Amino acid sequence: MDITTQLQTALRSHSLPIPSHTWLQTLSSSRTPPPPLASLIATARTRLLASDLTTPSLLDSSYVATHALPANLAQQTSIPESRLGRDVVVQVLDVENLSRSRWEQVEELEAIERGEQTRGRQVIRLPAANENGEEGVGVSVGDAAATQTQAGAATQVARESERQARNATHKLVLQDCKGAKIFGIELVRVERIAIGKLNIGEKVLIRAGTRVARGVLLLEPAQCLVLGGKVEAWHKPWMEERLARLRDAVGADRR
């Protein structure tokens, strides 16, 4: 078994999209002598998940034919419900929390921008670079609280944030390996789907049997496997543009 076939077999066993032989040959011949197979698999996985799935010659043509959305699925708005007949690999182009107001979404994105996230029942600040480019030390809200009252208030806010996260409903814009786009909405909460957790360009495997209602994928944990990844050229502009749009919308609401 040649090296490209071994790589394809290894990637398939992890439910990852299957690259073309040409792409894998270029990868495996980029170093002389070639690195061990385990190292090549890890490199292939990382580069694959960081790539745009619609890039010509990236994916194996037979994989594309069997893992793209059925033709015109998103336009089938007159069909109340159907089932996806095959596994489909998609990449995330947009994510929106339908359960939060525009102002709450602004606060959420600003917190992510500052490096703040929720962990357990604490709101923590992640390490950030100082003016000299050196990494600073993260400080939790609990540690920074001056009094027991402040600490209690912080805990209450964190609990409310957790409750909202558990009950959130997200809408996604998804794109398959042929470039076709479709909306996906959580029918049942999928933990990995959340603003700040799910990256733009991240790859998701939608399994056969997933319900489709009027051209929209209804996402459930058992039918939705988040594979990981991020397209760097998409993620940062999305964060900046979405925050700007939400701020404009909030300003318009208040006028």
Tab-separated table of C-alpha atoms in Angstrom:
chain	number	residue	atom	x	y	z
A	1	MET	CA	0.000	0.000	0.000
A	2	ASP	CA	1.533	3.335	-1.074
A	3	ILE	CA	1.824	6.320	1.268
A	4	THR	CA	-1.110	8.281	-0.214
A	5	THR	CA	-3.452	5.310	0.170
A	6	GLN	CA	-2.297	4.835	3.760
A	7	LEU	CA	-2.986	8.510	4.464
A	8	GLN	CA	-6.438	8.319	2.907
A	9	THR	CA	-7.259	5.214	4.938
A	10	ALA	CA	-6.128	6.862	8.181
A	11	LEU	CA	-8.114	10.059	7.521
A	12	ARG	CA	-11.221	8.068	6.567
A	13	SER	CA	-11.056	6.192	9.882
A	14	HIS	CA	-11.478	9.553	11.671
A	15	SER	CA	-14.459	10.569	9.492
A	16	LEU	CA	-12.380	13.358	7.914
A	17	PRO	CA	-12.784	14.553	4.329
A	18	ILE	CA	-10.569	12.570	1.948
A	19	PRO	CA	-7.957	14.611	0.056
A	20	SER	CA	-6.993	13.864	-3.539
A	21	HIS	CA	-3.957	11.714	-4.359
A	22	THR	CA	-2.307	14.776	-5.910
A	23	TRP	CA	-2.715	16.829	-2.717
A	24	LEU	CA	-1.385	13.992	-0.556
A	25	GLN	CA	1.553	13.304	-2.889
A	26	THR	CA	2.558	16.967	-2.697
A	27	LEU	CA	2.318	16.806	1.091
A	28	SER	CA	4.309	13.576	1.458
A	29	SER	CA	7.071	14.642	-0.970
A	30	SER	CA	7.611	18.086	0.575
A	31	ARG	CA	10.357	16.697	2.852
A	32	THR	CA	13.219	14.338	2.068
A	33	PRO	CA	13.289	11.832	3.572
A	34	PRO	CA	9.544	11.882	4.343
A	35	PRO	CA	8.555	12.065	8.028
A	36	PRO	CA	6.986	9.071	9.814
A	37	LEU	CA	3.445	8.135	8.848
A	38	ALA	CA	1.981	9.369	12.149
A	39	SER	CA	3.533	12.789	11.579
A	40	LEU	CA	2.211	12.929	8.008
A	41	ILE	CA	-1.293	12.020	9.193
A	42	ALA	CA	-1.242	14.796	11.807
A	43	THR	CA	0.018	17.330	9.238
A	44	ALA	CA	-2.562	16.256	6.672
A	45	ARG	CA	-5.350	16.557	9.240
A	46	THR	CA	-4.274	20.042	10.351
A	47	ARG	CA	-3.857	21.420	6.837
A	48	LEU	CA	-7.054	19.813	5.598
A	49	LEU	CA	-9.177	21.269	8.390
A	50	ALA	CA	-7.626	24.706	7.802
A	51	SER	CA	-8.446	24.644	4.076
A	52	ASP	CA	-11.467	25.803	2.103
A	53	LEU	CA	-13.244	22.575	1.071
A	54	THR	CA	-14.164	24.091	-2.297
A	55	THR	CA	-10.493	24.539	-3.284
A	56	PRO	CA	-9.949	22.809	-6.651
A	57	SER	CA	-8.100	19.473	-6.416
A	58	LEU	CA	-8.151	19.498	-2.599
A	59	LEU	CA	-10.580	16.600	-2.149
A	60	ASP	CA	-10.825	13.241	-3.874
A	61	SER	CA	-13.393	13.495	-6.684
A	62	SER	CA	-15.227	10.322	-5.638
A	63	TYR	CA	-15.482	11.672	-2.061
A	64	VAL	CA	-16.931	14.958	-3.322
A	65	ALA	CA	-19.526	13.090	-5.387
A	66	THR	CA	-20.730	11.075	-2.398
A	67	HIS	CA	-20.419	13.692	0.386
A	68	ALA	CA	-21.931	16.822	-1.154
A	69	LEU	CA	-25.456	18.057	-0.477
A	70	PRO	CA	-28.154	16.645	-2.767
A	71	ALA	CA	-28.781	19.014	-5.644
A	72	ASN	CA	-31.055	21.972	-4.810
A	73	LEU	CA	-31.747	20.716	-1.276
A	74	ALA	CA	-31.812	24.254	0.150
A	75	GLN	CA	-34.419	25.272	-2.440
A	76	GLN	CA	-36.852	22.509	-1.452
A	77	THR	CA	-38.874	24.853	0.758
A	78	SER	CA	-42.193	23.275	-0.181
A	79	ILE	CA	-41.256	19.893	1.350
A	80	PRO	CA	-42.253	19.886	5.061
A	81	GLU	CA	-39.784	17.171	6.048
A	82	SER	CA	-37.351	14.705	4.513
A	83	ARG	CA	-34.203	12.843	5.515
A	84	LEU	CA	-30.647	13.309	4.344
A	85	GLY	CA	-29.780	10.213	2.330
A	86	ARG	CA	-26.002	10.276	2.866
A	87	ASP	CA	-23.247	11.700	5.017
A	88	VAL	CA	-22.375	15.273	4.002
A	89	VAL	CA	-19.258	17.251	4.926
A	90	VAL	CA	-19.709	21.012	5.306
A	91	GLN	CA	-17.806	24.051	6.557
A	92	VAL	CA	-19.250	26.808	8.754
A	93	LEU	CA	-19.671	30.232	7.134
A	94	ASP	CA	-21.801	31.885	9.817
A	95	VAL	CA	-23.236	31.175	13.265
A	96	GLU	CA	-25.940	33.107	15.101
A	97	ASN	CA	-27.432	32.656	18.563
A	98	LEU	CA	-31.180	33.040	18.038
A	99	SER	CA	-31.819	32.978	21.795
A	100	ARG	CA	-30.033	36.233	22.611
A	101	SER	CA	-30.897	39.842	21.907
A	102	ARG	CA	-28.650	41.944	19.690
A	103	TRP	CA	-27.236	43.746	22.718
A	104	GLU	CA	-26.459	40.448	24.480
A	105	GLN	CA	-24.712	39.240	21.323
A	106	VAL	CA	-22.610	42.426	21.264
A	107	GLU	CA	-21.582	41.815	24.895
A	108	GLU	CA	-20.772	38.174	24.119
A	109	LEU	CA	-18.557	39.031	21.134
A	110	GLU	CA	-16.847	41.854	23.022
A	111	ALA	CA	-16.053	39.435	25.869
A	112	ILE	CA	-14.531	36.971	23.394
A	113	GLU	CA	-12.562	39.822	21.819
A	114	ARG	CA	-11.161	40.736	25.263
A	115	GLY	CA	-10.199	37.108	25.906
A	116	GLU	CA	-12.957	36.402	28.436
A	117	GLN	CA	-14.837	33.117	28.427
A	118	THR	CA	-17.001	31.097	30.797
A	119	ARG	CA	-15.471	28.069	32.566
A	120	GLY	CA	-17.641	26.165	34.982
A	121	ARG	CA	-19.228	28.829	37.171
A	122	GLN	CA	-16.457	31.387	36.782
A	123	VAL	CA	-15.976	34.043	34.167
A	124	ILE	CA	-12.247	34.010	33.474
A	125	ARG	CA	-9.884	36.259	31.543
A	126	LEU	CA	-7.500	34.354	29.307
A	127	PRO	CA	-3.795	35.342	29.099
A	128	ALA	CA	-3.299	38.315	26.801
A	129	ALA	CA	-0.187	39.935	25.408
A	130	ASN	CA	0.943	43.194	27.029
A	131	GLU	CA	2.314	46.213	25.181
A	132	ASN	CA	5.743	44.573	24.915
A	133	GLY	CA	4.265	41.437	23.354
A	134	GLU	CA	4.780	39.407	26.542
A	135	GLU	CA	2.046	37.130	27.754
A	136	GLY	CA	0.206	38.441	30.791
A	137	VAL	CA	-1.316	36.492	33.636
A	138	GLY	CA	-5.058	35.651	33.490
A	139	VAL	CA	-7.174	36.903	36.356
A	140	SER	CA	-10.602	35.434	37.192
A	141	VAL	CA	-13.549	37.549	38.166
A	142	GLY	CA	-13.739	35.592	41.417
A	143	ASP	CA	-10.101	36.402	42.252
A	144	ALA	CA	-10.572	40.036	41.342
A	145	ALA	CA	-13.712	40.485	43.444
A	146	ALA	CA	-13.100	42.843	46.324
A	147	THR	CA	-15.927	41.590	48.520
A	148	GLN	CA	-18.047	38.506	49.086
A	149	THR	CA	-21.006	40.365	47.616
A	150	GLN	CA	-19.135	41.020	44.389
A	151	ALA	CA	-18.051	37.379	44.227
A	152	GLY	CA	-21.655	36.253	44.716
A	153	ALA	CA	-22.843	38.579	41.967
A	154	ALA	CA	-20.185	37.238	39.595
A	155	THR	CA	-21.241	33.671	40.340
A	156	GLN	CA	-24.869	34.546	39.679
A	157	VAL	CA	-23.952	36.082	36.320
A	158	ALA	CA	-21.936	32.998	35.405
A	159	ARG	CA	-24.831	30.698	36.346
A	160	GLU	CA	-27.187	32.726	34.194
A	161	SER	CA	-24.696	32.522	31.322
A	162	GLU	CA	-24.544	28.740	31.737
A	163	ARG	CA	-28.331	28.496	31.757
A	164	GLN	CA	-28.586	30.544	28.582
A	165	ALA	CA	-25.906	28.404	26.910
A	166	ARG	CA	-27.812	25.207	27.749
A	167	ASN	CA	-31.036	26.614	26.316
A	168	ALA	CA	-29.539	28.382	23.293
A	169	THR	CA	-30.598	27.730	19.718
A	170	HIS	CA	-28.095	28.490	16.969
A	171	LYS	CA	-28.560	29.001	13.253
A	172	LEU	CA	-25.645	28.197	10.945
A	173	VAL	CA	-24.819	28.919	7.341
A	174	LEU	CA	-23.109	25.803	5.992
A	175	GLN	CA	-21.308	25.155	2.709
A	176	ASP	CA	-20.574	21.785	1.152
A	177	CYS	CA	-17.504	20.743	-0.830
A	178	LYS	CA	-19.144	21.795	-4.107
A	179	GLY	CA	-19.911	25.292	-2.827
A	180	ALA	CA	-23.656	24.810	-2.210
A	181	LYS	CA	-24.977	26.615	0.881
A	182	ILE	CA	-27.717	25.652	3.312
A	183	PHE	CA	-29.035	26.792	6.689
A	184	GLY	CA	-28.758	24.532	9.718
A	185	ILE	CA	-30.698	25.038	12.969
A	186	GLU	CA	-30.242	23.198	16.263
A	187	LEU	CA	-33.236	20.966	16.866
A	188	VAL	CA	-31.517	19.604	19.974
A	189	ARG	CA	-28.656	21.474	21.666
A	190	VAL	CA	-25.221	20.548	20.231
A	191	GLU	CA	-22.613	21.548	22.813
A	192	ARG	CA	-19.820	22.347	20.340
A	193	ILE	CA	-22.036	24.781	18.454
A	194	ALA	CA	-21.700	28.190	20.092
A	195	ILE	CA	-20.219	31.575	19.326
A	196	GLY	CA	-16.703	31.513	20.749
A	197	LYS	CA	-16.506	27.711	20.446
A	198	LEU	CA	-17.296	27.124	16.781
A	199	ASN	CA	-14.838	28.654	14.333
A	200	ILE	CA	-15.624	30.066	10.931
A	201	GLY	CA	-14.409	27.526	8.401
A	202	GLU	CA	-14.738	24.686	10.926
A	203	LYS	CA	-15.656	21.359	9.351
A	204	VAL	CA	-18.780	19.424	10.336
A	205	LEU	CA	-19.984	15.992	9.244
A	206	ILE	CA	-23.771	15.840	8.914
A	207	ARG	CA	-24.774	12.196	9.062
A	208	ALA	CA	-27.243	10.373	6.870
A	209	GLY	CA	-30.723	10.390	8.379
A	210	THR	CA	-30.570	14.035	9.495
A	211	ARG	CA	-33.973	15.663	9.162
A	212	VAL	CA	-34.434	18.431	6.602
A	213	ALA	CA	-37.424	20.774	7.034
A	214	ARG	CA	-38.253	23.049	4.097
A	215	GLY	CA	-34.656	23.131	2.943
A	216	VAL	CA	-33.125	23.604	6.417
A	217	LEU	CA	-30.974	20.994	8.192
A	218	LEU	CA	-32.247	20.187	11.707
A	219	LEU	CA	-29.148	19.501	13.783
A	220	GLU	CA	-28.950	17.009	16.663
A	221	PRO	CA	-25.904	15.721	18.593
A	222	ALA	CA	-26.190	12.162	17.270
A	223	GLN	CA	-26.304	13.347	13.659
A	224	CYS	CA	-23.780	16.192	13.809
A	225	LEU	CA	-20.043	15.520	14.237
A	226	VAL	CA	-17.883	18.651	14.605
A	227	LEU	CA	-14.492	17.752	13.104
A	228	GLY	CA	-12.630	20.939	14.023
A	229	GLY	CA	-10.487	23.373	12.089
A	230	LYS	CA	-10.653	27.041	11.147
A	231	VAL	CA	-10.028	29.055	8.008
A	232	GLU	CA	-7.952	31.921	9.395
A	233	ALA	CA	-8.683	34.208	6.457
A	234	TRP	CA	-12.410	33.959	7.238
A	235	HIS	CA	-12.599	33.868	11.032
A	236	LYS	CA	-11.172	37.243	12.078
A	237	PRO	CA	-13.061	39.280	9.417
A	238	TRP	CA	-16.269	37.492	10.431
A	239	MET	CA	-15.769	38.465	14.085
A	240	GLU	CA	-15.024	42.084	13.211
A	241	GLU	CA	-17.819	42.472	10.661
A	242	ARG	CA	-20.453	40.718	12.785
A	243	LEU	CA	-19.629	42.843	15.828
A	244	ALA	CA	-19.799	46.020	13.704
A	245	ARG	CA	-23.176	44.998	12.224
A	246	LEU	CA	-24.618	44.198	15.644
A	247	ARG	CA	-23.381	47.486	17.103
A	248	ASP	CA	-24.981	49.361	14.207
A	249	ALA	CA	-28.239	47.457	14.716
A	250	VAL	CA	-28.229	48.153	18.461
A	251	GLY	CA	-27.618	51.837	17.764
A	252	ALA	CA	-30.507	51.912	15.296
A	253	ASP	CA	-32.813	50.192	17.837
A	254	ARG	CA	-32.005	52.883	20.423
A	255	ARG	CA	-32.594	55.829	18.139
